[in-house]
Coordinates of C-alpha atoms in Angstrom, one line a residue:
M1 CA 0.0 0.0 0.0
D2 CA 1.2 3.5 -0.9
F3 CA 1.6 5.6 2.3
K4 CA 2.6 8.8 0.5
Y5 CA 0.1 11.7 0.5
D6 CA 0.0 15.4 0.1
V7 CA -2.0 16.0 3.3
L8 CA -2.4 13.9 6.4
I9 CA -5.3 14.7 8.9
I10 CA -4.8 13.3 12.4
G11 CA -8.2 12.8 14.1
G12 CA -11.7 12.1 12.7
G13 CA -13.7 14.6 14.7
H14 CA -15.4 17.7 13.4
A15 CA -12.2 19.6 12.7
G16 CA -10.6 16.6 11.1
C17 CA -13.6 15.7 8.8
E18 CA -13.9 19.3 7.5
A19 CA -10.1 19.5 7.0
A20 CA -10.0 16.2 5.2
T21 CA -12.9 17.0 2.8
A22 CA -11.6 20.6 2.2
A23 CA -8.0 19.4 1.3
A24 CA -9.3 16.6 -0.9
N25 CA -11.8 18.8 -2.7
M26 CA -9.0 21.1 -3.6
G27 CA -7.2 18.3 -5.3
A28 CA -4.7 17.3 -2.6
K29 CA -4.2 13.5 -2.1
T30 CA -5.4 13.3 1.4
C31 CA -5.5 10.7 4.2
L32 CA -7.7 10.9 7.3
V33 CA -6.1 8.9 10.2
T34 CA -8.7 8.0 12.9
M35 CA -8.8 5.5 15.8
D36 CA -12.3 4.3 14.9
M37 CA -14.0 4.6 11.5
N38 CA -17.3 3.9 13.1
K39 CA -17.1 7.0 15.3
I40 CA -16.1 9.6 12.7
G41 CA -17.8 13.0 13.5
Q42 CA -18.8 11.7 16.9
M43 CA -20.7 14.2 18.9
S44 CA -18.9 13.7 22.2
C45 CA -21.1 16.0 24.2
N46 CA -24.6 17.3 23.2
P47 CA -25.7 16.0 19.7
A48 CA -26.6 19.5 18.7
V49 CA -25.1 21.9 16.1
G50 CA -25.3 25.7 16.1
G51 CA -26.5 28.2 18.6
I52 CA -25.5 31.8 19.3
A53 CA -22.7 32.7 16.9
K54 CA -22.0 29.0 16.4
G55 CA -24.8 28.7 13.9
Q56 CA -23.3 31.5 11.9
I57 CA -20.0 29.6 11.8
V58 CA -21.8 26.5 10.4
R59 CA -23.4 28.6 7.7
E60 CA -20.0 30.0 6.8
I61 CA -18.5 26.5 6.6
D62 CA -21.4 25.6 4.2
A63 CA -20.9 28.8 2.1
L64 CA -17.2 27.8 1.8
G65 CA -18.2 24.4 0.4
G66 CA -17.8 22.6 3.7
Q67 CA -20.0 19.7 5.0
M68 CA -21.2 20.4 8.5
G69 CA -24.4 22.2 7.5
R70 CA -25.4 19.5 5.0
V71 CA -24.8 16.7 7.5
T72 CA -26.8 18.6 10.1
D73 CA -29.8 19.2 7.9
A74 CA -29.8 15.5 6.9
T75 CA -29.9 14.3 10.5
A76 CA -31.7 17.1 12.4
I77 CA -34.5 16.0 14.7
Q78 CA -35.3 19.5 16.0
F79 CA -34.5 22.9 14.5
R80 CA -34.8 26.4 15.9
M81 CA -33.7 29.9 14.9
L82 CA -32.5 31.5 18.1
N83 CA -32.8 35.2 18.9
R84 CA -35.7 35.9 16.6
S85 CA -37.0 38.6 19.0
K86 CA -33.8 40.6 18.3
G87 CA -32.3 42.0 15.1
P88 CA -31.1 39.7 12.3
A89 CA -27.4 40.4 13.1
V90 CA -27.7 37.9 16.0
W91 CA -30.2 35.4 14.6
S92 CA -28.6 32.0 15.1
P93 CA -29.7 28.6 13.8
R94 CA -29.5 25.5 16.1
A95 CA -30.4 21.9 15.5
Q96 CA -30.6 18.8 17.7
C97 CA -29.3 15.9 15.6
D98 CA -29.6 12.1 15.6
R99 CA -26.2 11.2 17.0
E100 CA -25.8 7.8 15.1
K101 CA -27.2 9.1 11.8
F102 CA -24.8 12.1 12.0
I103 CA -21.9 9.7 12.2
W104 CA -23.0 7.7 9.2
E105 CA -23.9 10.7 7.2
W106 CA -20.4 11.9 7.7
R107 CA -19.1 8.5 6.6
K108 CA -21.1 8.7 3.5
V109 CA -19.6 12.2 2.7
L110 CA -16.1 11.0 3.3
D111 CA -16.5 7.7 1.4
N112 CA -17.7 9.7 -1.6
T113 CA -15.0 12.4 -1.6
P114 CA -12.5 12.0 -4.4
N115 CA -8.8 12.1 -3.4
L116 CA -9.6 11.1 0.2
S117 CA -8.5 7.9 1.9
I118 CA -9.2 6.7 5.5
W119 CA -6.6 4.9 7.7
Q120 CA -7.8 3.4 11.0
D121 CA -4.9 3.7 13.3
Q122 CA -3.5 5.9 16.0
A123 CA -0.7 8.5 15.5
E124 CA 2.2 8.0 17.9
E125 CA 5.0 10.2 16.6
L126 CA 5.3 13.3 14.4
L127 CA 8.0 12.8 11.8
V128 CA 10.1 15.9 11.2
E129 CA 13.2 16.8 9.3
Y130 CA 15.5 19.8 10.0
K131 CA 16.4 21.6 6.8
T132 CA 18.9 24.5 6.4
T133 CA 17.3 27.8 5.5
A134 CA 18.8 30.5 3.3
D135 CA 20.3 32.3 6.4
G136 CA 22.0 29.1 7.5
K137 CA 19.6 28.2 10.3
K138 CA 18.0 24.8 10.8
K139 CA 14.2 24.8 10.5
P140 CA 12.0 21.8 11.3
E141 CA 9.7 20.6 8.5
V142 CA 7.0 18.0 8.9
I143 CA 7.3 14.9 6.7
G144 CA 4.5 12.6 8.2
V145 CA 3.6 10.5 11.2
K146 CA 4.4 7.1 12.6
T147 CA 1.4 5.1 14.0
I148 CA 1.2 2.6 16.9
W149 CA 0.8 -0.2 14.3
G150 CA 4.2 0.8 12.9
A151 CA 3.0 2.4 9.6
E152 CA 4.9 5.4 8.4
L153 CA 2.6 7.8 6.6
K154 CA 4.5 10.4 4.6
A155 CA 3.0 13.8 3.6
K156 CA 4.0 17.3 2.6
A157 CA 1.6 18.7 5.2
V158 CA 0.0 17.4 8.4
V159 CA -3.1 18.7 10.2
I160 CA -3.4 17.9 13.9
T161 CA -7.1 17.7 14.9
A162 CA -6.9 15.3 17.9
G163 CA -9.6 16.9 20.1
T164 CA -9.5 15.8 23.7
F165 CA -7.5 12.6 23.1
L166 CA -4.0 13.9 23.8
N167 CA -3.1 12.5 27.2
G168 CA -6.8 12.6 28.0
L169 CA -7.8 11.9 31.6
M170 CA -11.4 11.5 32.7
H171 CA -12.8 12.2 36.2
I172 CA -15.9 11.0 38.0
G173 CA -15.5 11.9 41.7
R174 CA -12.1 10.7 42.8
K175 CA -12.0 8.0 40.1
M176 CA -9.7 8.8 37.2
V177 CA -9.5 6.9 34.0
A178 CA -7.2 7.6 31.0
G179 CA -9.3 8.2 27.8
G180 CA -10.1 10.7 25.1
R181 CA -13.8 10.1 25.5
C182 CA -16.0 7.6 27.4
A183 CA -14.9 4.1 26.6
E184 CA -12.2 5.3 24.1
P185 CA -8.4 5.3 24.8
A186 CA -6.2 8.3 25.2
V187 CA -3.3 9.1 22.9
H188 CA 0.0 9.0 24.7
N189 CA 3.4 10.2 23.5
F190 CA 2.1 12.1 20.5
T191 CA 2.1 15.5 22.4
E192 CA 5.7 14.9 23.4
S193 CA 6.7 14.2 19.8
I194 CA 5.3 17.7 18.9
T195 CA 6.7 19.8 21.8
R196 CA 10.2 18.6 21.3
H197 CA 10.3 20.9 18.3
G198 CA 9.7 24.1 20.3
I199 CA 5.9 24.0 20.4
T200 CA 4.5 24.6 23.9
S201 CA 1.5 22.7 25.3
A202 CA -0.7 23.1 28.4
R203 CA -3.8 21.4 29.8
M204 CA -7.5 22.3 29.6
K205 CA -10.7 20.7 31.0
T206 CA -14.2 20.2 29.7
G207 CA -17.1 18.0 30.7
T208 CA -20.3 16.4 29.7
P209 CA -23.6 15.6 31.5
V210 CA -25.4 12.4 32.5
R211 CA -27.3 10.4 29.8
I212 CA -30.9 9.5 30.8
D213 CA -33.3 6.7 29.9
M214 CA -36.4 8.5 28.6
R215 CA -38.6 5.6 29.9
S216 CA -37.9 6.7 33.5
V217 CA -38.9 10.3 33.0
H218 CA -42.3 11.9 34.0
F219 CA -42.7 14.1 31.0
D220 CA -46.1 15.3 32.2
E221 CA -44.2 17.3 34.9
M222 CA -41.9 19.0 32.4
E223 CA -42.5 21.8 29.9
R224 CA -42.4 20.8 26.3
Q225 CA -40.3 22.7 23.7
D226 CA -41.1 22.1 20.1
G227 CA -38.9 23.0 17.2
E228 CA -39.7 25.1 14.1
S229 CA -40.8 23.7 10.8
D230 CA -40.3 26.7 8.5
F231 CA -37.9 27.1 5.6
H232 CA -34.8 27.8 7.7
Q233 CA -31.9 25.4 7.7
F234 CA -28.1 25.3 7.8
S235 CA -27.0 24.6 4.2
F236 CA -27.5 27.1 1.5
Y237 CA -27.6 24.3 -1.1
A238 CA -28.6 21.0 0.4
P239 CA -32.1 19.5 0.6
H240 CA -34.4 20.5 3.5
R241 CA -34.7 18.5 6.7
V242 CA -36.2 15.0 6.3
L243 CA -36.2 13.3 9.7
K244 CA -39.1 13.3 12.1
Q245 CA -39.0 16.4 14.4
L246 CA -38.9 15.6 18.1
P247 CA -39.6 17.9 21.2
C248 CA -37.2 18.9 23.9
W249 CA -38.2 19.3 27.5
T250 CA -37.4 21.7 30.4
C251 CA -37.4 21.5 34.1
Y252 CA -35.4 23.1 37.0
T253 CA -33.2 22.2 39.9
N254 CA -34.4 23.0 43.4
K255 CA -33.1 23.5 47.0
D256 CA -33.0 19.7 47.6
V257 CA -31.0 19.1 44.5
H258 CA -28.5 21.8 45.5
D259 CA -28.2 20.5 49.0
T260 CA -27.4 17.0 47.7
L261 CA -24.8 18.3 45.2
R262 CA -23.1 20.5 47.9
G263 CA -22.8 17.4 50.1
G264 CA -20.6 15.8 47.4
L265 CA -18.3 18.8 46.8
A266 CA -15.5 17.4 48.9
D267 CA -15.2 14.6 46.3
S268 CA -15.5 17.0 43.4
P269 CA -12.3 16.9 41.3
L270 CA -12.9 20.6 40.5
Y271 CA -12.7 21.5 44.2
N272 CA -10.5 19.0 45.9
G273 CA -7.4 19.8 43.8
Q274 CA -7.6 16.8 41.6
I275 CA -8.2 18.9 38.5
Q276 CA -5.8 21.8 38.0
S277 CA -6.7 22.9 34.5
I278 CA -9.3 25.6 33.6
G279 CA -12.7 24.6 32.2
P280 CA -15.1 26.5 29.9
R281 CA -16.4 29.7 31.6
Y282 CA -19.6 29.7 29.5
C283 CA -20.6 26.1 29.9
P284 CA -20.0 25.5 33.6
S285 CA -20.6 22.3 35.5
I286 CA -23.6 22.2 37.8
E287 CA -21.3 22.2 40.9
T288 CA -19.6 25.3 39.5
K289 CA -23.0 27.0 39.1
L290 CA -23.7 26.3 42.8
V291 CA -20.4 27.7 44.0
T292 CA -20.4 30.7 41.6
F293 CA -24.1 31.6 42.2
P294 CA -24.8 30.5 45.8
D295 CA -27.9 32.6 46.2
K296 CA -29.7 31.2 43.1
E297 CA -32.5 28.9 44.1
Q298 CA -32.9 27.0 40.8
H299 CA -31.1 26.4 37.5
P300 CA -32.8 25.5 34.2
L301 CA -32.2 22.0 32.7
F302 CA -33.0 20.9 29.1
L303 CA -33.8 17.3 28.4
E304 CA -32.9 16.7 24.7
P305 CA -33.3 13.6 22.5
E306 CA -30.2 11.8 21.1
G307 CA -32.0 10.3 18.1
E308 CA -35.1 9.0 16.4
D309 CA -34.7 5.4 17.5
T310 CA -33.1 5.5 21.0
N311 CA -34.3 6.0 24.5
E312 CA -31.1 7.9 25.4
M313 CA -31.6 11.6 26.3
Y314 CA -29.1 14.4 27.1
L315 CA -29.6 16.6 30.2
N316 CA -28.3 19.9 29.1
G317 CA -27.2 22.1 32.0
F318 CA -26.1 19.2 34.3
S319 CA -22.5 18.8 33.3
S320 CA -20.7 17.3 36.3
S321 CA -17.7 15.4 37.5
L322 CA -19.2 14.6 41.0
P323 CA -19.3 11.0 42.2
M324 CA -21.9 8.9 40.4
D325 CA -24.1 8.3 43.4
V326 CA -24.2 12.0 44.2
Q327 CA -25.3 12.8 40.6
I328 CA -28.1 10.2 40.7
A329 CA -29.3 11.2 44.1
A330 CA -29.5 14.9 43.1
L331 CA -31.4 14.1 39.9
R332 CA -34.0 12.1 41.8
E333 CA -34.8 15.2 43.9
I334 CA -36.3 16.7 40.7
P335 CA -40.0 15.7 40.5
A336 CA -40.0 14.8 36.9
L337 CA -36.8 12.7 37.4
R338 CA -37.7 11.1 40.7
D339 CA -37.5 7.6 39.2
V340 CA -34.7 8.4 36.8
E341 CA -32.5 5.6 35.3
I342 CA -29.2 6.6 33.6
Y343 CA -27.0 5.1 30.9
R344 CA -23.8 6.8 32.2
P345 CA -22.9 9.6 34.6
G346 CA -21.4 12.9 33.7
Y347 CA -17.7 13.2 33.7
A348 CA -14.9 15.8 33.3
I349 CA -11.9 15.3 31.0
E350 CA -8.5 17.0 31.0
Y351 CA -6.4 17.0 27.8
D352 CA -3.4 18.7 26.1
F353 CA -3.7 21.7 23.8
F354 CA -1.1 23.9 22.1
D355 CA -0.6 27.6 22.5
P356 CA -2.4 29.1 19.4
T357 CA -0.3 32.2 19.4
Q358 CA 2.4 29.9 17.9
L359 CA 0.3 29.7 14.7
K360 CA 0.0 31.9 11.6
H361 CA -3.5 33.0 10.5
S362 CA -3.4 30.1 8.0
L363 CA -3.2 27.8 11.2
E364 CA 0.2 26.7 10.1
S365 CA 2.8 26.4 13.0
K366 CA 5.4 29.2 13.1
K367 CA 7.8 26.6 14.5
V368 CA 7.4 23.6 12.2
S369 CA 6.8 24.2 8.4
G370 CA 3.9 22.2 7.0
L371 CA 2.3 21.5 10.4
F372 CA -1.2 22.8 10.9
F373 CA -3.5 22.7 14.0
A374 CA -7.3 22.9 14.2
G375 CA -10.0 22.4 16.8
Q376 CA -9.7 21.8 20.5
V377 CA -6.0 21.3 20.3
N378 CA -5.9 25.1 19.7
G379 CA -7.8 25.8 23.0
T380 CA -11.3 26.1 21.6
T381 CA -14.5 24.3 22.6
G382 CA -17.4 23.4 20.4
Y383 CA -18.0 21.4 17.2
E384 CA -18.7 24.5 15.2
E385 CA -15.4 26.3 16.2
A386 CA -13.6 23.1 15.4
G387 CA -15.3 22.7 12.0
G388 CA -14.5 26.3 11.0
Q389 CA -10.8 25.8 11.9
G390 CA -10.7 22.5 10.1
T391 CA -12.0 24.0 6.9
V392 CA -9.3 26.8 7.0
A393 CA -6.5 24.3 8.0
G394 CA -7.5 21.8 5.3
V395 CA -7.6 24.5 2.6
N396 CA -4.2 26.0 3.7
A397 CA -2.6 22.5 4.0
A398 CA -3.6 21.9 0.3
I399 CA -2.3 25.3 -0.7
Y400 CA 1.0 24.7 1.2
C401 CA 1.6 21.6 -1.0
T402 CA 1.5 23.7 -4.2
G403 CA 3.3 26.8 -2.8
G404 CA 0.3 29.1 -3.2
E405 CA -0.7 32.2 -1.2
P406 CA -2.4 31.2 2.2
F407 CA -6.2 31.6 2.5
V408 CA -6.9 34.1 5.4
M409 CA -10.2 35.7 6.2
K410 CA -10.5 39.1 7.8
R411 CA -12.6 39.9 10.9
D412 CA -15.2 41.7 8.8
E413 CA -15.5 38.7 6.4
S414 CA -16.5 35.9 8.8
Y415 CA -16.9 34.7 12.4
I416 CA -14.2 32.1 11.4
G417 CA -11.9 35.0 10.7
V418 CA -12.7 36.5 14.1
L419 CA -12.1 33.2 15.8
I420 CA -8.7 32.5 14.2
D421 CA -7.5 36.1 14.7
D422 CA -8.5 35.9 18.4
L423 CA -6.6 32.7 18.8
V424 CA -3.4 33.6 17.1
T425 CA -3.4 37.2 18.3
K426 CA -4.7 37.0 21.9
G427 CA -4.2 33.4 22.8
V428 CA -6.4 31.5 25.3
D429 CA -6.4 31.0 29.1
E430 CA -9.6 29.1 29.1
P431 CA -11.5 27.1 26.4
Y432 CA -12.5 29.6 23.7
R433 CA -16.2 29.8 22.7
M434 CA -17.5 32.1 20.0
F435 CA -20.2 34.7 20.8
T436 CA -21.7 37.4 18.6
S437 CA -20.2 40.0 21.0
R438 CA -16.7 38.9 20.0
A439 CA -17.3 40.3 16.5
E440 CA -17.0 44.1 15.9
Y441 CA -18.8 43.8 12.6
R442 CA -21.7 41.5 13.4
I443 CA -24.1 43.4 11.2
L444 CA -21.9 42.3 8.3
L445 CA -21.6 38.7 9.6
R446 CA -25.2 37.6 9.6
Q447 CA -26.3 34.0 9.2
D448 CA -28.4 34.9 6.2
D449 CA -25.5 36.4 4.1
A450 CA -22.7 33.9 4.7
D451 CA -23.0 32.8 1.0
A452 CA -22.8 36.4 -0.1
R453 CA -19.5 36.8 1.8
L454 CA -17.8 33.6 1.1
T455 CA -19.1 31.5 -1.8
E456 CA -17.3 33.4 -4.6
K457 CA -14.0 33.2 -2.6
A458 CA -14.6 29.4 -2.1
Y459 CA -15.2 29.0 -5.8
A460 CA -12.1 30.9 -6.7
L461 CA -10.1 28.5 -4.4
G462 CA -11.7 25.4 -6.0
L463 CA -13.3 24.5 -2.7
A464 CA -16.9 25.3 -3.8
K465 CA -17.9 23.5 -7.0
R466 CA -19.6 24.9 -10.1
D467 CA -23.1 23.8 -9.1
R468 CA -22.9 25.6 -5.8
Y469 CA -21.5 28.7 -7.4
D470 CA -24.2 28.8 -10.1
W471 CA -26.9 28.5 -7.5
W472 CA -25.4 31.4 -5.5
K473 CA -25.3 33.6 -8.7
E474 CA -29.0 32.7 -9.4
K475 CA -29.9 33.6 -5.8
K476 CA -27.9 36.9 -5.9
Q477 CA -29.7 37.9 -9.1
A478 CA -33.0 37.1 -7.5
I479 CA -32.2 39.2 -4.4
E480 CA -31.1 42.2 -6.5
E481 CA -34.3 42.0 -8.6
I482 CA -36.4 42.1 -5.5
E483 CA -34.4 45.1 -4.1
S484 CA -34.8 46.9 -7.4
F485 CA -38.5 46.2 -7.5
C486 CA -39.0 47.6 -4.0
M487 CA -36.9 50.7 -4.7
N488 CA -38.8 51.6 -7.9
K489 CA -42.3 50.5 -7.1
S490 CA -44.6 53.4 -6.3
I491 CA -47.5 52.8 -4.0
K492 CA -50.8 54.7 -4.0
P493 CA -52.0 55.5 -0.5
K494 CA -55.6 54.9 -1.3
D495 CA -54.7 51.3 -2.4
I496 CA -53.0 50.3 0.9
N497 CA -53.9 52.6 3.8
G498 CA -56.9 50.6 4.8
A499 CA -54.7 47.5 5.1
L500 CA -52.0 49.4 7.0
E501 CA -54.5 50.7 9.5
A502 CA -55.8 47.1 10.0
I503 CA -52.4 45.9 11.1
G504 CA -51.7 48.9 13.3
T505 CA -49.2 51.0 11.4
T506 CA -49.3 54.6 10.2
P507 CA -50.9 55.4 6.9
L508 CA -48.8 56.0 3.8
R509 CA -48.1 59.4 2.4
E510 CA -48.1 60.4 -1.3
G511 CA -45.0 59.6 -3.4
C512 CA -43.8 56.7 -1.3
K513 CA -42.0 53.7 -2.7
L514 CA -42.4 50.1 -1.5
I515 CA -39.0 50.3 0.0
D516 CA -40.3 53.0 2.4
L517 CA -42.8 50.6 3.8
L518 CA -40.2 47.8 4.2
A519 CA -38.1 50.2 6.3
R520 CA -40.8 50.0 9.0
P521 CA -39.8 47.4 11.6
Q522 CA -43.4 46.0 12.0
L523 CA -43.8 45.3 8.3
T524 CA -42.2 42.2 6.7
M525 CA -41.8 41.2 3.1
E526 CA -44.4 38.4 3.8
T527 CA -46.9 40.9 5.3
L528 CA -46.5 43.3 2.4
A529 CA -46.8 40.6 -0.2
E530 CA -50.3 39.9 1.1
I531 CA -51.2 43.6 0.7
V532 CA -49.3 44.3 -2.6
P533 CA -50.1 41.6 -5.2
S534 CA -47.3 42.7 -7.5
L535 CA -44.7 42.2 -4.7
K536 CA -46.0 38.7 -4.1
E537 CA -45.4 38.0 -7.8
A538 CA -41.9 39.5 -7.6
I539 CA -40.7 37.3 -4.7
N540 CA -42.2 34.1 -6.1
H541 CA -38.9 32.9 -7.3
P542 CA -39.0 29.7 -9.3
A543 CA -36.3 28.1 -7.2
N544 CA -37.2 26.1 -4.2
R545 CA -35.6 28.6 -1.8
K546 CA -37.9 31.6 -2.5
E547 CA -38.5 32.2 1.3
E548 CA -34.8 32.4 2.0
I549 CA -34.3 34.7 -1.0
A550 CA -37.2 37.0 0.2
E551 CA -35.8 37.1 3.7
A552 CA -32.3 38.0 2.5
A553 CA -33.7 40.8 0.4
E554 CA -35.8 42.1 3.2
I555 CA -32.8 42.3 5.6
R556 CA -30.7 44.0 3.1
I557 CA -33.4 46.6 2.5
K558 CA -34.4 47.2 6.2
Y559 CA -30.8 47.5 7.5
K560 CA -29.1 49.1 4.5
G561 CA -28.0 52.2 6.4
Y562 CA -26.5 50.1 9.3
I563 CA -24.8 47.8 6.9
E564 CA -23.2 50.6 4.9
R565 CA -22.1 52.4 8.1
E566 CA -20.4 49.3 9.5
R567 CA -18.7 48.5 6.1
I568 CA -17.1 52.0 6.2
V569 CA -15.8 51.3 9.7
A570 CA -14.4 48.0 8.5
E571 CA -12.7 49.6 5.6
K572 CA -10.9 52.1 7.9
M573 CA -9.5 49.2 9.8
H574 CA -8.3 47.7 6.5
R575 CA -5.9 50.6 6.2
L576 CA -4.1 49.4 9.4
E577 CA -4.1 45.8 8.0
N578 CA -2.3 47.1 4.9
I579 CA 0.5 48.5 7.0
K580 CA 2.9 45.5 7.2
I581 CA 5.2 45.5 10.2
K582 CA 6.5 41.9 10.4
G583 CA 10.3 41.9 10.1
H584 CA 10.6 45.7 10.4
F585 CA 11.3 45.9 14.2
K586 CA 13.4 44.3 16.9
Y587 CA 10.7 44.8 19.6
S588 CA 13.0 43.7 22.5
E589 CA 15.3 46.7 21.8
M590 CA 12.6 49.3 21.5
A591 CA 12.7 51.4 24.7
Q592 CA 9.8 53.6 23.4
L593 CA 7.4 50.7 23.9
S594 CA 6.0 49.5 27.3
T595 CA 7.7 46.4 28.7
E596 CA 4.5 44.3 28.2
A597 CA 4.1 45.5 24.6
R598 CA 7.7 44.5 23.9
Q599 CA 7.2 41.1 25.3
K600 CA 3.8 40.5 23.6
L601 CA 5.0 41.8 20.2
E602 CA 8.2 39.8 20.4
A603 CA 6.2 36.6 21.1
I604 CA 3.5 37.0 18.6
N605 CA 5.4 38.9 15.9
P606 CA 2.2 40.3 14.2
E607 CA 1.9 40.6 10.4
N608 CA 0.4 44.1 10.4
L609 CA -0.5 47.1 12.5
A610 CA -4.2 46.0 12.9
Q611 CA -3.2 42.7 14.3
A612 CA -0.7 44.4 16.7
S613 CA -3.5 46.7 17.9
R614 CA -5.6 43.7 19.0
I615 CA -2.8 42.1 21.1
P616 CA -3.7 42.3 24.8
G617 CA -1.1 44.6 26.5
V618 CA -0.4 46.6 23.4
S619 CA -1.8 50.1 24.0
P620 CA -2.9 52.7 21.5
S621 CA 0.2 54.7 22.5
D622 CA 2.4 51.7 21.5
I623 CA 0.7 51.6 18.1
N624 CA 1.3 55.3 17.7
V625 CA 5.0 54.7 18.4
L626 CA 5.1 52.1 15.7
L627 CA 3.4 54.4 13.3
V628 CA 5.9 57.2 13.9
L629 CA 8.8 54.8 13.5
L630 CA 7.4 53.5 10.3
G631 CA 7.0 57.1 9.0
R632 CA 10.7 57.6 9.6

């Protein structure tokens, strides 16, 4: 068997699957190395995709020609658009998926991707050669990996997407078991084969809740939450959802639950010194909630289905590493769960990650040429953040093999661009999770316009194929036609004021265009189409995505002023991004800068002035010093 490839992907999780398909679709001979081919794309925690800001990332992956959105739509068992009561800048899709079907849908994608092979094995050692550079220095360059079965897989580029498996250690109370996931072994030695080349690693912690047998739940004592069945979905191009839609359920903890949990804190790995690493701030364990919010009398819990054909359910909000008997006793203090039976308790897991400030924006290591990192090994948390990084790493690994210019997205182009810039510029001291508040230009980074921002770029790269590109062009034309119609269509007050009065909005004045009505917050494209027959005809696009097209046009019309204003702000920042500073300064010798600025600039070595301005500890006065010196 030929073990020579262009790109090797180490790890078959969400980052690895996106990296593998991206590299292969760009024409690179690619091999995905995974410990278990039957658990590719495993949803280790909640079998859900999307959520606040995360849903935007999935739509961006899809717009780039990635697969997560398509796989999610094919396996979704409940879909909701979050934040609909707020502006469209923060609307975020979320879907609960069938865990097993999600895995097999990913397998189907991988098995049908040209240029892509799968090798079931475990990476044990990173293979590196030291080559002499033009200035006479020795620079490490990746050449492949060696596996525990003794295979040597050679490649021009290697992408590490090992998730929580590197020296993974699971905790339930005082019990500790080595593993990367429940019932799956940890990967030992591989971290050490990476750090010996100057790359630094540290430890992080995450956790997952108990899994519950639905047959033991009193659903009549819980509140039912149904999903939505409208046109919204994740993929801009794939078919609509096909699986049966299932409800979720909500309940609350109470004083008795809290008392039981507090009684077990002495055996909690988080509070007895057993776990030293830092967990995710925005997804705390139930014991952390009790300690952090001691006066709160109850916390919400969400019971969510794991699939169409299973009794297993996921208790969102009850992540824990407390002893098993404490977890069960506390759950049984909740009326709806008084007879609860579980499949397995919650547990915490510690694992290795690598300092992301050692990466370029392409996600290539600054220390080892041809070595890329994506996903939780970069200090992030979440399937979506992992998938976004995997897409970028896979694309850039393929480009690296041919010597092309790296693919990098700016902060005003995508949440993925924000994510990667935050990682490589600011680093992490806790598991990084994306929020809409992290993006300065979130009006430009809406979930509805990811294809407008990214599909043409993906097509130029060769990542998005012609059929996807042609559909985007058709959709773009349809949106522009609706906008033009609304801008030019005059409305006579006598024809419409009665209908406007009936829905509680002010009457129309003479000389108004349809676009003036759409600017009113309480009027939607759908509402107006019922009042203005010619508009209904204009938005009745022959394609099967006419609702999506109408909504995109409506948002562009309603928020045009805000969008244009934010684009002007973004373009001003681009001027700083065009001022290249890498290689111009010896920061350690610059007395004009603060001590912290010298240290941070020396460590990160930013590409341009905009990146330098985002480094924590680099002040505006430090940036002004650099500007003055550049002027000289």
